[in-house]
XYZ file of C-alpha atoms in Angstrom:
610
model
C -18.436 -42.190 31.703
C -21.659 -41.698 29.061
C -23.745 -39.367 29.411
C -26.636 -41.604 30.505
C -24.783 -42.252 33.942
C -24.811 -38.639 34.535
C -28.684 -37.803 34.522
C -30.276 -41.655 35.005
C -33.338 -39.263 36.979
C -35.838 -37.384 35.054
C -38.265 -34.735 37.281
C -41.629 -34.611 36.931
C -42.583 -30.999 36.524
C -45.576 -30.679 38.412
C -44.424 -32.303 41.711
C -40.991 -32.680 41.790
C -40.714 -36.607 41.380
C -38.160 -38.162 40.102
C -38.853 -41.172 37.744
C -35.943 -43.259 36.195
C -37.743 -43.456 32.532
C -38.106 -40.162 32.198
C -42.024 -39.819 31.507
C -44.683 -38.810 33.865
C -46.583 -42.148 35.550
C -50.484 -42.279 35.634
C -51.229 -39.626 38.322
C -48.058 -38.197 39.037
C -49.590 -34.465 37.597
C -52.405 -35.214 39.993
C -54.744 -36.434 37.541
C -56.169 -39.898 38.546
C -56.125 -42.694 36.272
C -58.836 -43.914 34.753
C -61.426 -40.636 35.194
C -62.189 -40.001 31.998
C -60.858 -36.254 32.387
C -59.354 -34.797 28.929
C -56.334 -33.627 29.090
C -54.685 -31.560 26.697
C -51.924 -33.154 24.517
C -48.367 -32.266 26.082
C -46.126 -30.403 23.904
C -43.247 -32.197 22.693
C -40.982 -29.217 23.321
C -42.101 -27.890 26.621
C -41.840 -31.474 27.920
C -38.031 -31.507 26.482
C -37.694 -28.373 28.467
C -39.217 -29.329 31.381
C -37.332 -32.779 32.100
C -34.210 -31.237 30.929
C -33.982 -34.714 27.728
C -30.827 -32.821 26.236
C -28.072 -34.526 26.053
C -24.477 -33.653 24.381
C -22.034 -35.254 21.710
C -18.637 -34.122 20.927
C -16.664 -33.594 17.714
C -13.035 -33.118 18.075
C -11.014 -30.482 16.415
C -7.488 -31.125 15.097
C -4.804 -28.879 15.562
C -3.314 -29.095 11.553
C 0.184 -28.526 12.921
C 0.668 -30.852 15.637
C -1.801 -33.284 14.769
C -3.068 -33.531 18.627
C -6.911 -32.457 19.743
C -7.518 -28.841 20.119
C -10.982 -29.232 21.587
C -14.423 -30.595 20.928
C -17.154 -28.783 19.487
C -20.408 -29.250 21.639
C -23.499 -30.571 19.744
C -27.135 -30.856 21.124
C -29.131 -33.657 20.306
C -33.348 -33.864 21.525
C -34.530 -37.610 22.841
C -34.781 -39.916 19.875
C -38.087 -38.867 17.662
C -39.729 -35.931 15.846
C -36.955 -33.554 18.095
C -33.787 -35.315 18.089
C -32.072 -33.446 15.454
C -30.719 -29.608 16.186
C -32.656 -28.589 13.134
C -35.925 -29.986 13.585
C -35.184 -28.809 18.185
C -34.673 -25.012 17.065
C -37.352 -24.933 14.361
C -40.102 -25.988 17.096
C -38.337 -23.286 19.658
C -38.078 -20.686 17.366
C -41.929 -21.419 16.049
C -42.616 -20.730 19.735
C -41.037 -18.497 21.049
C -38.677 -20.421 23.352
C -35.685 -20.761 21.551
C -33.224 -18.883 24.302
C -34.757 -21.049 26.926
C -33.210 -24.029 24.981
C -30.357 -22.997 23.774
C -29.658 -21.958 27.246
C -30.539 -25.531 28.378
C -28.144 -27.058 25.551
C -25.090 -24.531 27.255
C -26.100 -26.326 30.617
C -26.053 -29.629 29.554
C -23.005 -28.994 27.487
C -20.721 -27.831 30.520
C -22.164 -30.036 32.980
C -21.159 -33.123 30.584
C -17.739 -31.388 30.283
C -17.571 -31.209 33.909
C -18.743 -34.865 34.600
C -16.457 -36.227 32.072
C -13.387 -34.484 34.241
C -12.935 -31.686 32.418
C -10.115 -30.966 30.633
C -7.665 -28.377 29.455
C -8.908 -28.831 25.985
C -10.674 -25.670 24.029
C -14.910 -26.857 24.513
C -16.390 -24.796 21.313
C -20.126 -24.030 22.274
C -22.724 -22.538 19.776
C -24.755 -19.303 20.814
C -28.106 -18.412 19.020
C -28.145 -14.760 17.974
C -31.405 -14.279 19.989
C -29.620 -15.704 22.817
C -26.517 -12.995 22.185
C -29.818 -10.328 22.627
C -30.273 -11.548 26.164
C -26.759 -10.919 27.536
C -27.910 -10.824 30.902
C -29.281 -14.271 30.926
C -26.602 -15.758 28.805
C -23.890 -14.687 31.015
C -25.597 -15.777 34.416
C -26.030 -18.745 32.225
C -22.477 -19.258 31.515
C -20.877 -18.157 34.958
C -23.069 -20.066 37.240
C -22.000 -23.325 34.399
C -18.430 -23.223 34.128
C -18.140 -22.730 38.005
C -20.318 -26.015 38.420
C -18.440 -27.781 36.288
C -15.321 -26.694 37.197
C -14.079 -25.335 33.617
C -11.746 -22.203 33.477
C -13.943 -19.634 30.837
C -10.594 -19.616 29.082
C -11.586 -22.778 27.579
C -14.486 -21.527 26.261
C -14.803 -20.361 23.269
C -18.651 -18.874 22.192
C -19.238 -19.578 18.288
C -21.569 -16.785 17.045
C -22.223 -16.919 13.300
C -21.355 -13.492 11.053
C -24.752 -13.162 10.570
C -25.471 -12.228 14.362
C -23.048 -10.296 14.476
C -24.414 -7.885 11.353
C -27.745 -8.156 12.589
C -26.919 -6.990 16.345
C -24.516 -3.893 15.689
C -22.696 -2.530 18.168
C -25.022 -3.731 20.740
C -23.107 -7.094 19.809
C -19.551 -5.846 19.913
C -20.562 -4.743 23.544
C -21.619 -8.306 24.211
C -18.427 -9.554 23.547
C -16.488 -7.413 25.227
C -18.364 -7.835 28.400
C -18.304 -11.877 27.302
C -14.132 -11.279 26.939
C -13.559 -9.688 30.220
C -14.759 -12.714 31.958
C -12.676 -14.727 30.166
C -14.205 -16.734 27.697
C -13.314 -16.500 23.717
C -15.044 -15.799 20.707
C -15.390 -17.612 17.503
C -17.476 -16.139 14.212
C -19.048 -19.394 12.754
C -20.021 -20.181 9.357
C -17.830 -17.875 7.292
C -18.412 -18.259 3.764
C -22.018 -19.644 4.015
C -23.898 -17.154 2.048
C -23.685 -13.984 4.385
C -20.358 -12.206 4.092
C -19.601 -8.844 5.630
C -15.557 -9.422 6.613
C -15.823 -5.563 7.937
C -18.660 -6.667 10.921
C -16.258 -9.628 11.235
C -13.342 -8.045 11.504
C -14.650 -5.637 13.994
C -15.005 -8.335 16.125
C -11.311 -9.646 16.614
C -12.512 -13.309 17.057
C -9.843 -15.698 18.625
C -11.403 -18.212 15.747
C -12.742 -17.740 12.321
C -14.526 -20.638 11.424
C -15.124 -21.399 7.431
C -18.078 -22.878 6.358
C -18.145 -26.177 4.416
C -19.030 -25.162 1.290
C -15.779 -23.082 0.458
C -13.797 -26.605 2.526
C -15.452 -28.946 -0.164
C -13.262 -30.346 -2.753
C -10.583 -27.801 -2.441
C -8.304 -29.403 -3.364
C -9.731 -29.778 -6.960
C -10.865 -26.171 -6.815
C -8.342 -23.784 -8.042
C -11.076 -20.773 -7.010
C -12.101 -22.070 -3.698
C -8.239 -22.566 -2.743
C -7.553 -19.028 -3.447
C -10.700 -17.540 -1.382
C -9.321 -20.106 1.610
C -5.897 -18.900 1.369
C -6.483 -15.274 1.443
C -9.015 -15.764 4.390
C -6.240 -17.844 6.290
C -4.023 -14.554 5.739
C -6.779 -11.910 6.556
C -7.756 -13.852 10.143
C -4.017 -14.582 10.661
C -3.456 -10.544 10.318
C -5.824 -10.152 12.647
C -4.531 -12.744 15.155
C -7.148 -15.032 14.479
C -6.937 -18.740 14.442
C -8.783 -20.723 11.053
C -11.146 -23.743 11.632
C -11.960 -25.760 8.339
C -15.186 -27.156 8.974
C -16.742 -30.382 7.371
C -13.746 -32.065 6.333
C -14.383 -35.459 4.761
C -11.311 -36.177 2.309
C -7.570 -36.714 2.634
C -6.932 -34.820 0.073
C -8.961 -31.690 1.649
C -7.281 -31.939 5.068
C -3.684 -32.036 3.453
C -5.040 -29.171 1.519
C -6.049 -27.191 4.004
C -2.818 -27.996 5.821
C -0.747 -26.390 3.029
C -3.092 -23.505 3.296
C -2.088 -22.425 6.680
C -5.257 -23.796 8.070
C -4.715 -23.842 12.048
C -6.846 -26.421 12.913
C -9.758 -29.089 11.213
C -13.422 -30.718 11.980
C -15.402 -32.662 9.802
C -16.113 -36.422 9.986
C -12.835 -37.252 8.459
C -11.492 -36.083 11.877
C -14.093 -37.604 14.077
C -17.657 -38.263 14.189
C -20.179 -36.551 17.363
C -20.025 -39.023 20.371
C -20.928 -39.210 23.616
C -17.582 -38.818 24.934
C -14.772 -36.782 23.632
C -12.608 -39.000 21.219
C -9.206 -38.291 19.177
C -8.925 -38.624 15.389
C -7.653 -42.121 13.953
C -4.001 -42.278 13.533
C -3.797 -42.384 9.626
C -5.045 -38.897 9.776
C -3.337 -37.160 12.869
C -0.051 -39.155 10.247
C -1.379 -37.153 7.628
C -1.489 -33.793 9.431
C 2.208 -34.516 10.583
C 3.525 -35.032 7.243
C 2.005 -32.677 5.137
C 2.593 -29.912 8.050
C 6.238 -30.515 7.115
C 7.078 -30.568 3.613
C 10.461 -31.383 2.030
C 10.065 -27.416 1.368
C 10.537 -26.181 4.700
C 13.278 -25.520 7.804
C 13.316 -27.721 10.147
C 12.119 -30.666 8.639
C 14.669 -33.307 10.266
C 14.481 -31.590 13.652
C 12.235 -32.709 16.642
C 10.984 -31.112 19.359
C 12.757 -34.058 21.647
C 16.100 -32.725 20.341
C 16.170 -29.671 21.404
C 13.790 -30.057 25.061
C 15.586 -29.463 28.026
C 15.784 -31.161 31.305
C 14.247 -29.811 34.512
C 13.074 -30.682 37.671
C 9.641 -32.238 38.369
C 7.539 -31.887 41.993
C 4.609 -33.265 43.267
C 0.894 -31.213 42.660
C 1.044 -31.639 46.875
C 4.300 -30.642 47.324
C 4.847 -27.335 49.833
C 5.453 -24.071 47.644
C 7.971 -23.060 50.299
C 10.105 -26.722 49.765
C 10.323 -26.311 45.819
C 11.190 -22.840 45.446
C 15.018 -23.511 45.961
C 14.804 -25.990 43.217
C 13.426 -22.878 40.739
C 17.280 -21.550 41.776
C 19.163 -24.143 40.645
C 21.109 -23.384 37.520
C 19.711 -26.979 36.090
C 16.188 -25.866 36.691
C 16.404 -22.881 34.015
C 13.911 -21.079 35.877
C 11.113 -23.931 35.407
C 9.603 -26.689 37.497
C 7.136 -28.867 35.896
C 4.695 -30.576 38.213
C 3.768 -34.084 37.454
C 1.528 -36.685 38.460
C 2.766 -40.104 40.129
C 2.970 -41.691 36.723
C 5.092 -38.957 35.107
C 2.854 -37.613 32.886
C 3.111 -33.367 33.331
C 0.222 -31.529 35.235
C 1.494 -27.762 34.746
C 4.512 -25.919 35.043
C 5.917 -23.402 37.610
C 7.980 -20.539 36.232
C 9.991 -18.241 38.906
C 8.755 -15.307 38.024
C 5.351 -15.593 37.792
C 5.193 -17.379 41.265
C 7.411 -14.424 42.776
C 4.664 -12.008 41.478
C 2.254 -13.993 43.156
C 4.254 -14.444 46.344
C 5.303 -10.245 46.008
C 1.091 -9.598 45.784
C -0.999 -8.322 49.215
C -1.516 -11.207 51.306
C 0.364 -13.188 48.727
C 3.369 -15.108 51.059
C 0.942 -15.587 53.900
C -1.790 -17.711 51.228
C 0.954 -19.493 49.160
C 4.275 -20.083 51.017
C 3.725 -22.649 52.894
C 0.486 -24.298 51.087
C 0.483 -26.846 48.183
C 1.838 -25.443 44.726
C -1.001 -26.510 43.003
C -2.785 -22.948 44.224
C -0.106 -21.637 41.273
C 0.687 -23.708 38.572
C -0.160 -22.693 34.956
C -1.104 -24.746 32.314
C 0.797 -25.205 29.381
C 0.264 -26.581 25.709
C 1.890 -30.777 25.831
C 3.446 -31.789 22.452
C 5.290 -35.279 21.793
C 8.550 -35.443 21.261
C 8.411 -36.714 17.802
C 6.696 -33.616 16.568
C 8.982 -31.643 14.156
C 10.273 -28.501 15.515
C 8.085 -26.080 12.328
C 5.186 -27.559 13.703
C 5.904 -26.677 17.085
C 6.363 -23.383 16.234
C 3.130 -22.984 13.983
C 1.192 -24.578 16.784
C 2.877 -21.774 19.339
C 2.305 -18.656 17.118
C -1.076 -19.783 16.443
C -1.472 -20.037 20.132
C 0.012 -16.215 20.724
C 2.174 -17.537 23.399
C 4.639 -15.000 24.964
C 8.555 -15.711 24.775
C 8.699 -16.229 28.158
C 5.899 -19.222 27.684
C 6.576 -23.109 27.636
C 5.620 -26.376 25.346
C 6.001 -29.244 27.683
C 7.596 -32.393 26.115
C 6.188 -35.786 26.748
C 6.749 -39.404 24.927
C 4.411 -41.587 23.244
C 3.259 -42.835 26.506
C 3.173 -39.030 27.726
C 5.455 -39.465 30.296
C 7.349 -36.425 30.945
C 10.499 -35.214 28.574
C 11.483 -31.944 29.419
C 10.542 -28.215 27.698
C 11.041 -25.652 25.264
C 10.315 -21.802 25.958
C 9.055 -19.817 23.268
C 12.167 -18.023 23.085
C 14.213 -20.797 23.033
C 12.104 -22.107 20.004
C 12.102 -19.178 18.179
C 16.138 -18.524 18.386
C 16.361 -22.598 16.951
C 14.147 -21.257 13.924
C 15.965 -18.575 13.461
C 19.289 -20.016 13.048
C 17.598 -23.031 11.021
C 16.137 -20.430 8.669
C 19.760 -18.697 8.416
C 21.623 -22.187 7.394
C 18.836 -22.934 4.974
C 19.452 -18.720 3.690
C 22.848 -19.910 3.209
C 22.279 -22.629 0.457
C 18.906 -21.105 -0.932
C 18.923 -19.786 -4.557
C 18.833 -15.816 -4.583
C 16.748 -15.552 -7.833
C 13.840 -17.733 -6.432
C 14.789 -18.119 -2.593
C 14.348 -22.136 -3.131
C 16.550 -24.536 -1.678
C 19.965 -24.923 -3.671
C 22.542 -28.023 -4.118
C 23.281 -29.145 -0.981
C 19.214 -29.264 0.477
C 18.536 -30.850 -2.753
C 21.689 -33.735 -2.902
C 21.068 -33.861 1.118
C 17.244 -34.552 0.515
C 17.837 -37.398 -2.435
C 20.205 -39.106 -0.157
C 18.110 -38.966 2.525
C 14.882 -40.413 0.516
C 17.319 -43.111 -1.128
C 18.329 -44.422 2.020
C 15.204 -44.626 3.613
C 14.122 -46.474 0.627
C 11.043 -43.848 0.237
C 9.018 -43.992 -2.905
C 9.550 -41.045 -4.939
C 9.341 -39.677 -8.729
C 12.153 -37.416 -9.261
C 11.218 -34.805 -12.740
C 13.800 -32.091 -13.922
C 12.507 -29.083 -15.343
C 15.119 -27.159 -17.742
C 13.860 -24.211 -19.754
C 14.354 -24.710 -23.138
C 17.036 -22.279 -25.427
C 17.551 -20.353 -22.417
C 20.790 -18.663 -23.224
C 19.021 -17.444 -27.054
C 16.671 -16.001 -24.402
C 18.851 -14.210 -22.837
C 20.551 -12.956 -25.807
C 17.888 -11.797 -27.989
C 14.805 -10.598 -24.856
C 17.705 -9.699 -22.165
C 18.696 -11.041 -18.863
C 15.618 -9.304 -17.215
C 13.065 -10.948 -18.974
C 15.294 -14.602 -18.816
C 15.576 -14.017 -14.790
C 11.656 -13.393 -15.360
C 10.813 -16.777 -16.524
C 13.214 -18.507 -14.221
C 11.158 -16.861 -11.308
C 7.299 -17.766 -13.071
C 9.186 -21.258 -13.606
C 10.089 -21.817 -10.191
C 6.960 -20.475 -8.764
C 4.616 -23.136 -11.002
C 6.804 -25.583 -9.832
C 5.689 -24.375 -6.345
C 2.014 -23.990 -6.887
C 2.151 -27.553 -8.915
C 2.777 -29.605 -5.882
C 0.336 -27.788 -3.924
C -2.592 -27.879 -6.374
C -1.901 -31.684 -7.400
C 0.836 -33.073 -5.599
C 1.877 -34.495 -2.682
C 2.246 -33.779 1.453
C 6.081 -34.781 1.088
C 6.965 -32.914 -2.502
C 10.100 -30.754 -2.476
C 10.777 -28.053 -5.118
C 14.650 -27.080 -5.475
C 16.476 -25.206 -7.953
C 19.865 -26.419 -9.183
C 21.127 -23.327 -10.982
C 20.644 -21.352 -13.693
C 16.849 -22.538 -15.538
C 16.982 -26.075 -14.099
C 14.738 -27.148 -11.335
C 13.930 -30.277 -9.732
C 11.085 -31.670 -8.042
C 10.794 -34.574 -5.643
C 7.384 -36.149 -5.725
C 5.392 -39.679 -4.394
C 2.520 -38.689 -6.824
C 1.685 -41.764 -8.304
C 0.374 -39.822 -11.179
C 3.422 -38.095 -12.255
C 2.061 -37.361 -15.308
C -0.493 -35.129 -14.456
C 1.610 -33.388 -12.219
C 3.790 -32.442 -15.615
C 1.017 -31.957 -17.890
C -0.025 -29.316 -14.863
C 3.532 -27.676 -14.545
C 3.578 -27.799 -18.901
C 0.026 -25.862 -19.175
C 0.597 -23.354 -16.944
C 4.082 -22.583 -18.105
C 2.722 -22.148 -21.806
C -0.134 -19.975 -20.675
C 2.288 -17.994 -18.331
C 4.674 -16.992 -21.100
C 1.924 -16.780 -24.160
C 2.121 -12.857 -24.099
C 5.578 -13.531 -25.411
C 5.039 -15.414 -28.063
C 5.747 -15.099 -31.955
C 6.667 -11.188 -31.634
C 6.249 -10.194 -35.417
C 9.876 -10.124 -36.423
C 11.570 -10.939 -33.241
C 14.257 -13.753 -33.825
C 13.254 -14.639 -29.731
C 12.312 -18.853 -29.762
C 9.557 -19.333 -27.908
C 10.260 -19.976 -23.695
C 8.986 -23.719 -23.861
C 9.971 -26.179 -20.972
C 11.070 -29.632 -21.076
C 10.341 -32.251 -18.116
C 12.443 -35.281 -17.970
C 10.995 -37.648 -15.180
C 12.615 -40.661 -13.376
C 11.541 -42.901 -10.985
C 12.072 -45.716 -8.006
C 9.067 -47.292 -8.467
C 10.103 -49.984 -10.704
C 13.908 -49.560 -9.980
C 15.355 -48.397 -7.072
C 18.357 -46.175 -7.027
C 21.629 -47.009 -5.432
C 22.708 -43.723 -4.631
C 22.624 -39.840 -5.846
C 25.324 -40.403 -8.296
C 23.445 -43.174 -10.288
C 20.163 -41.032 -10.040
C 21.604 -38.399 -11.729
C 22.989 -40.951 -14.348
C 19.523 -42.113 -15.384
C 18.065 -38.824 -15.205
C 20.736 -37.578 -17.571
C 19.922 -39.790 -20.403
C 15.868 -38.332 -20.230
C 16.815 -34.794 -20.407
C 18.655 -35.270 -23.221
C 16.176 -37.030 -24.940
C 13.249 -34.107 -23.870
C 15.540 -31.540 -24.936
C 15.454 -33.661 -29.079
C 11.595 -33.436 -28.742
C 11.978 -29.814 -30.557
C 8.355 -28.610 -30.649
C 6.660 -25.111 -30.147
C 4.976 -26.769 -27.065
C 6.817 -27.499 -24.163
C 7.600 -30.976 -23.853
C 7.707 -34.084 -21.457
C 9.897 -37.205 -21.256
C 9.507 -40.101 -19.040
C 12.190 -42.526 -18.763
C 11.245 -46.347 -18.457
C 14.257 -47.493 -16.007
C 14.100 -51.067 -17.139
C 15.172 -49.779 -20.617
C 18.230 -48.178 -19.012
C 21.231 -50.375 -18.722
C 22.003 -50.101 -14.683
C-alpha cells in the first residue's frame, strides 16, 4: 500500500470539504469567484498544517549481527516545493512559532502510515524536537491516542531525542522520559558525536539506543582516530546496556568496519534509501553483515542456529487456550508452543509459565481458558536458520533477553523450524568457548594448531581465495638470552596483538589470526592487497619495539620481524601438507634478507616446483 492510498482526501479548513487535489476550489472559503475581493496570500506552512500534506518515508535499520531489519527510521517529507525537505519544513515552523504543532503532525502521520501499512513487530524510530520534549503533556496525548489508532504496541517505539535536548532541558527532561518509559515506549539519544558532547547528560539518561552521528561513521575504516572514538563509545553504551546505531553508512568497507567494532545495528543509504514503504537492505550487504559478524577469529563460526533449534509443537492463533495447554505438558513440547499462521510461518510463542501467571491472575481463568490463545501470546525475535550461532547470541544480548526467552527458527522461506531459549544458547557458547580454551595459545589467548590446520583445510576444500603470510620474529632465542624471557614473551604478545589490529584496520571480514608456537604466527587473509597488509603489520612492529633499540653497549639484535607470504590466487593448494611446503621455502628466504628493518618475502608459486 503507498501512502497516497491512505489519505487520497484533503479538507478544506474553513468548511470541512473534502477535495481529492488537495487545494481549496474557487469559493470553497466562502469567497466568490470573480469579486475582485483581496485576499491575503495563504501561508505555505499553515496551509501544510491545515490539510494535514505530510507524508512519511522509511529507512531501514540493519541489525549488524544477524543481518535482518531492526526497524525503520520515520522521515517527514512537506508536498513537493519550497517545504518538501525537513530542513527547509522546521526552519519555516521554528521562524513561526509552530514548530510543535508540526512535529506533532509528522508523529501522526508517521504512526498512522505504520498502522495502514499493517504494522509490524519491527522497532519504528521516530524523531522528537526538543521544544516538543518541553510540551510533555501534548506529546504524550500525542503519542497514546497514535499508537492506539494504529494499533502499534509503544514497545516498538523508540523516541530519538538528540544530546543536545537533553543538556538543554535538565532534569525537567530526565522526568520526561521516565514518564515517556512507564508507558512503554523507548528512548534513543540522536546525533552523538555531532559537535555537542556531554556523555555525563547522556549517560544520565540510560537510552535503549545511542545513535552516532555521521561524521565520526565516515571513512572509518581509513581513520585510525575515528575507529578508536567509535570503539570506546560502542563499549561505554554497551556498559550501560545501550544498543549502538551507526548512522549514514555509505561504504562496504564502513559497514564491515563498524561490524568489527561491535556496532549493534546500521543506517545510511548503503543499507537502504527513505521510501514510501518499509524495504529490506539488498542482499550483497545483509551477505556482508553475515560474514564479517563471524570472523575466522571467533567460536562458533561453523555452527548454525538450525543445528542446534529444537522441535516443538505449533497451534493455530484461533485455537482454544483450554485445548493447547496439555500440549505445553508434553515432554516434546519443552515447555513452548509456537503459534503459526496457515502457511507455517511463526506468529508468537506460548511459554507455560507465563500463561499460568496469566491464568493464576484475578479474573484470569474465567477471560482466557476457554477463549482464543491469541489474548496471550508473546512475541519473539525470528532468525533464519542459516545464521551462525555468535551472531545469534550478539543479536540476543544486544536485545537483553532473559534466559528463560526464545529466538524462533524459520527457513529461507520463513516457514517455521523450531527454537532456541536463551539459556539453551548461552550453555552452547559456553562449551564452544571451552573447546576453543582448550587449543588456544596461553601467551596470547589466539587460536593454536588444530583451529589453525582445521581452518586451512577447511578454506582449501572449499576452494576459498585466500593469502596465507607467516610472521616469525627474527633472532628470537638471542632475545631471550641477552633481554630475558619477560621481555621475549613481551614482544610475542605486541606481535600477536598487531597481527590482530592489522586485519581489522586493513584487512578483511573473513581474516583469521593464529599462533603456531613459540614467535611464529600466521594469518589467513582474502586481501587482495597483501602487501599493504604486511607493510602495515612491518611499521607498526618497528615503531612498537623502537624504545628497544641500539641500547649503548647491549649485545641485544634488534626485535625485527620477517613475513613470508603465499598464496592460491595463481596456484591453488592441494592440501595443508603442500601449503606448508611452499610456505617453507619463503620463510627461509625472509629470514636471509638480514637487515635492521624487519623484512617481507612474497613467494611467486609459479617459480616453485609443485
Amino acid at each position: 500500500m503507498m501512502l497516497r492510498d491512505l489519505f487520497p482526501l484533503r479538507w478544506s479548513a474553513a468548511t470541512g470539504t473534502p477535495h481529492a487535489n488537495g487545494t481549496l476550489t474557487p469559493g470553497s472559503d466562502g469567497a466568490q469567484a470573480g469579486t475582485g475581493c483581496d485576499r491575503p496570500p495563504e501561508d505555505p506552512l499553515q496551509a501544510i498544517l491545515d490539510r494535514q500534506e505530510i507524508h512519511t518515508v522509511f529507512q531501514p535499520i540493519l541489525d549488524l549481527r544477524s543481518g535482518h531489519v531492526a526497524g525503520h527510521e520515520a522521515l517527514a517529507r512537506g508536498p513537493r516545493g519550497p517545504l518538501e525537505s525537513p530542513g527547509a519544513l522546521f526552519q519555516a515552523a521554528e521562524a513561526s512559532g509552530r514548530t510543535v504543532d508540526l512535529d506533532l503532525l509528522c508523529i501522526r502521520t508517521a504512526l498512522a502510515v505504520r498502522g495502514a501499512l499493517g504494522g509490524g513487530t519491527g522497532r519504528l524510530l521516530l524523531n522528537v524536537h526538543p521544544l516538543t520534549v518541553r510540551d510533555p503533556e501534548r506529546l504524550l496525548e500525542t503519542l497514546l491516542s497514535a499508537v492506539r489508532g494504529a494499533g502499534v504496541k509503544p514497545r516498538h517505539v523508540v523516541l530519538e531525542i538528540t544530546e543536545r535536548a537533553a543538556g538543554a532541558t535538565g532534569e525537567s527532561f530526565r522526568s520526561v522520559v521516565g514518564r515517556l518509559r512507564q508507558r512503554g515506549f523507548k528512548i534513543a539519544v540522536d546525533d552523538l558525536g555531532a559537535g555537542y558532547s556531554n556523555l555525563a547528560t547522556v549517560a544520565s539518561l540510560h537510552p535503549d539506543l545511542i545513535k552516532l552521528d555521521r561524521s565520526l561513521i565516515r571513512d572509518v575504516h581509513r581513520d585510525d582516530t575515528r575507529r578508536k572514538v567509535v570503539q570506546a563509545l560502542v563499549e561505554l553504551a554497551h556498559r550501560m546496556s545501550a544498543q549502538v546505531v551507526a548512522e549514514g553508512i555509505e561504504a562496504l568497507p564502513e559497514l564491515e568496519h563498524l561490524v568489527d567494532l561491535g556496532v549493534d545495528l546500521g543506517q545510511g543509504f548503503l543499507v537502504g534509501r527513505p521510501a514510501l514503504e518499509p524495504g529490506e537492505p539488498e542482499a550483497r550487504v545483509v551477505d556482508a553483515v553475515r560474514r564479517r559478524a563471524v570472523t575466522g577469529n571467533k567460536a562458533g563460526q561453523d555452527i548454525t542456529l538450525g543445528e542446534v533449534a529444537v522441535q516443538v509443537p505449533t497451534v493455530s492463533r484461533v485455537a482454544r487456550l483450554a485445548d493447547v495447554l496439555p500440549l505445553l505438558e508434553r515432554p516434546d513440547s519443552d515447555g513452548v508452543l509456537v503459534v503459526t499462521d496457515p502457511d507455517g510461518r511463526p506468529e508468537g510463542i506460548l511459554v507455560r509459565h507465563q500463561v499460568f501467571q496469566r491464568l493464576g491472575s484475578q479474573y484470569g481463568y474465567a477471560v482466557f481458558m476457554h477463549r482464543p490463545v491469541d489474548l496471550v501470546v508473546e512475541e519473539a525475535p525470528v532468525m533464519q536458520a542459516g545464521t551462525p550461532l555468535v551472531a545469534v547470541a550478539q543479536s540476543v544480548a544486544a536485545r537483553r533477553e532473559q534466559l528463560d526467552d526464545y529466538v524462533l527458527v524459520v527457513d529461507a522461506a520463513g516457514r517455521f523450524q523450531g527454537v532456541l531459549s536463551s539459556r539453551r544458547l548461552l550453555d552452547r557458547i559456553a562449551q564452544i568457548h571451552i573447546d576453543i580454551a582448550k587449543h588456544a595459545n596461553p601467551l596470547t589467548g589466539l587460536p593454536g594448531n588444530l583451529r589453525i590446520e582445521a581452518e586451512l583445510g577447511r578454506r582449501i576444500q572449499a576452494g576459498e581465495p585466500m593469502t596465507v603470510i607467516y610472521a616469525d620474529i627474527d633472532r628470537f632465542k638471542l632475545i631471550n638470552d641477552c633481554l630475558g624471557f619477560a621481555y621475549g614473551d613481551q614482544v610475542i604478545r605486541i606481535l600477536g596483538q598487531i597481527l590482530q589490529d592489522a586485519v581489522a584496520a586493513v584487512g578483511t571480514p573473513d581474516d583469521f589470526v593464529g599462533h603456531i608456537g613459540g614467535d611464529d604466527f600466521i594469518v589467513i587473509t582474502r586481501s587482495a592487497d597483501a602487501e599493504r597488509l604486511c607493510r602495515w603489520i612491518a611499521g607498526r612492529f618497528d615503531a612498537a619495539v623502537g624504545s628497544n633499540r641500539g641500547a649503548p653497549g647491549s649485545d641485544a639484535p634488534v626485535p625485527t620481524v620477517s613475513l613470508a607470504v603465499v598464496s592460491n590466487l595463481d596456484h591453488p593448494f592441494g592440501s595443508v601438507l603442500e601449503l606448508a611446503r611452499i610456505a617453507a621455502v619463503a620463510k627461509r628466504r625472509a629470514k636471509e634478507r638480514r637487515v635492521r628493518t624487519s623484512s617481507t618475502e612474497r613467494e611467486d608459486l609459479n617459480d616453485l616446483p609443485v
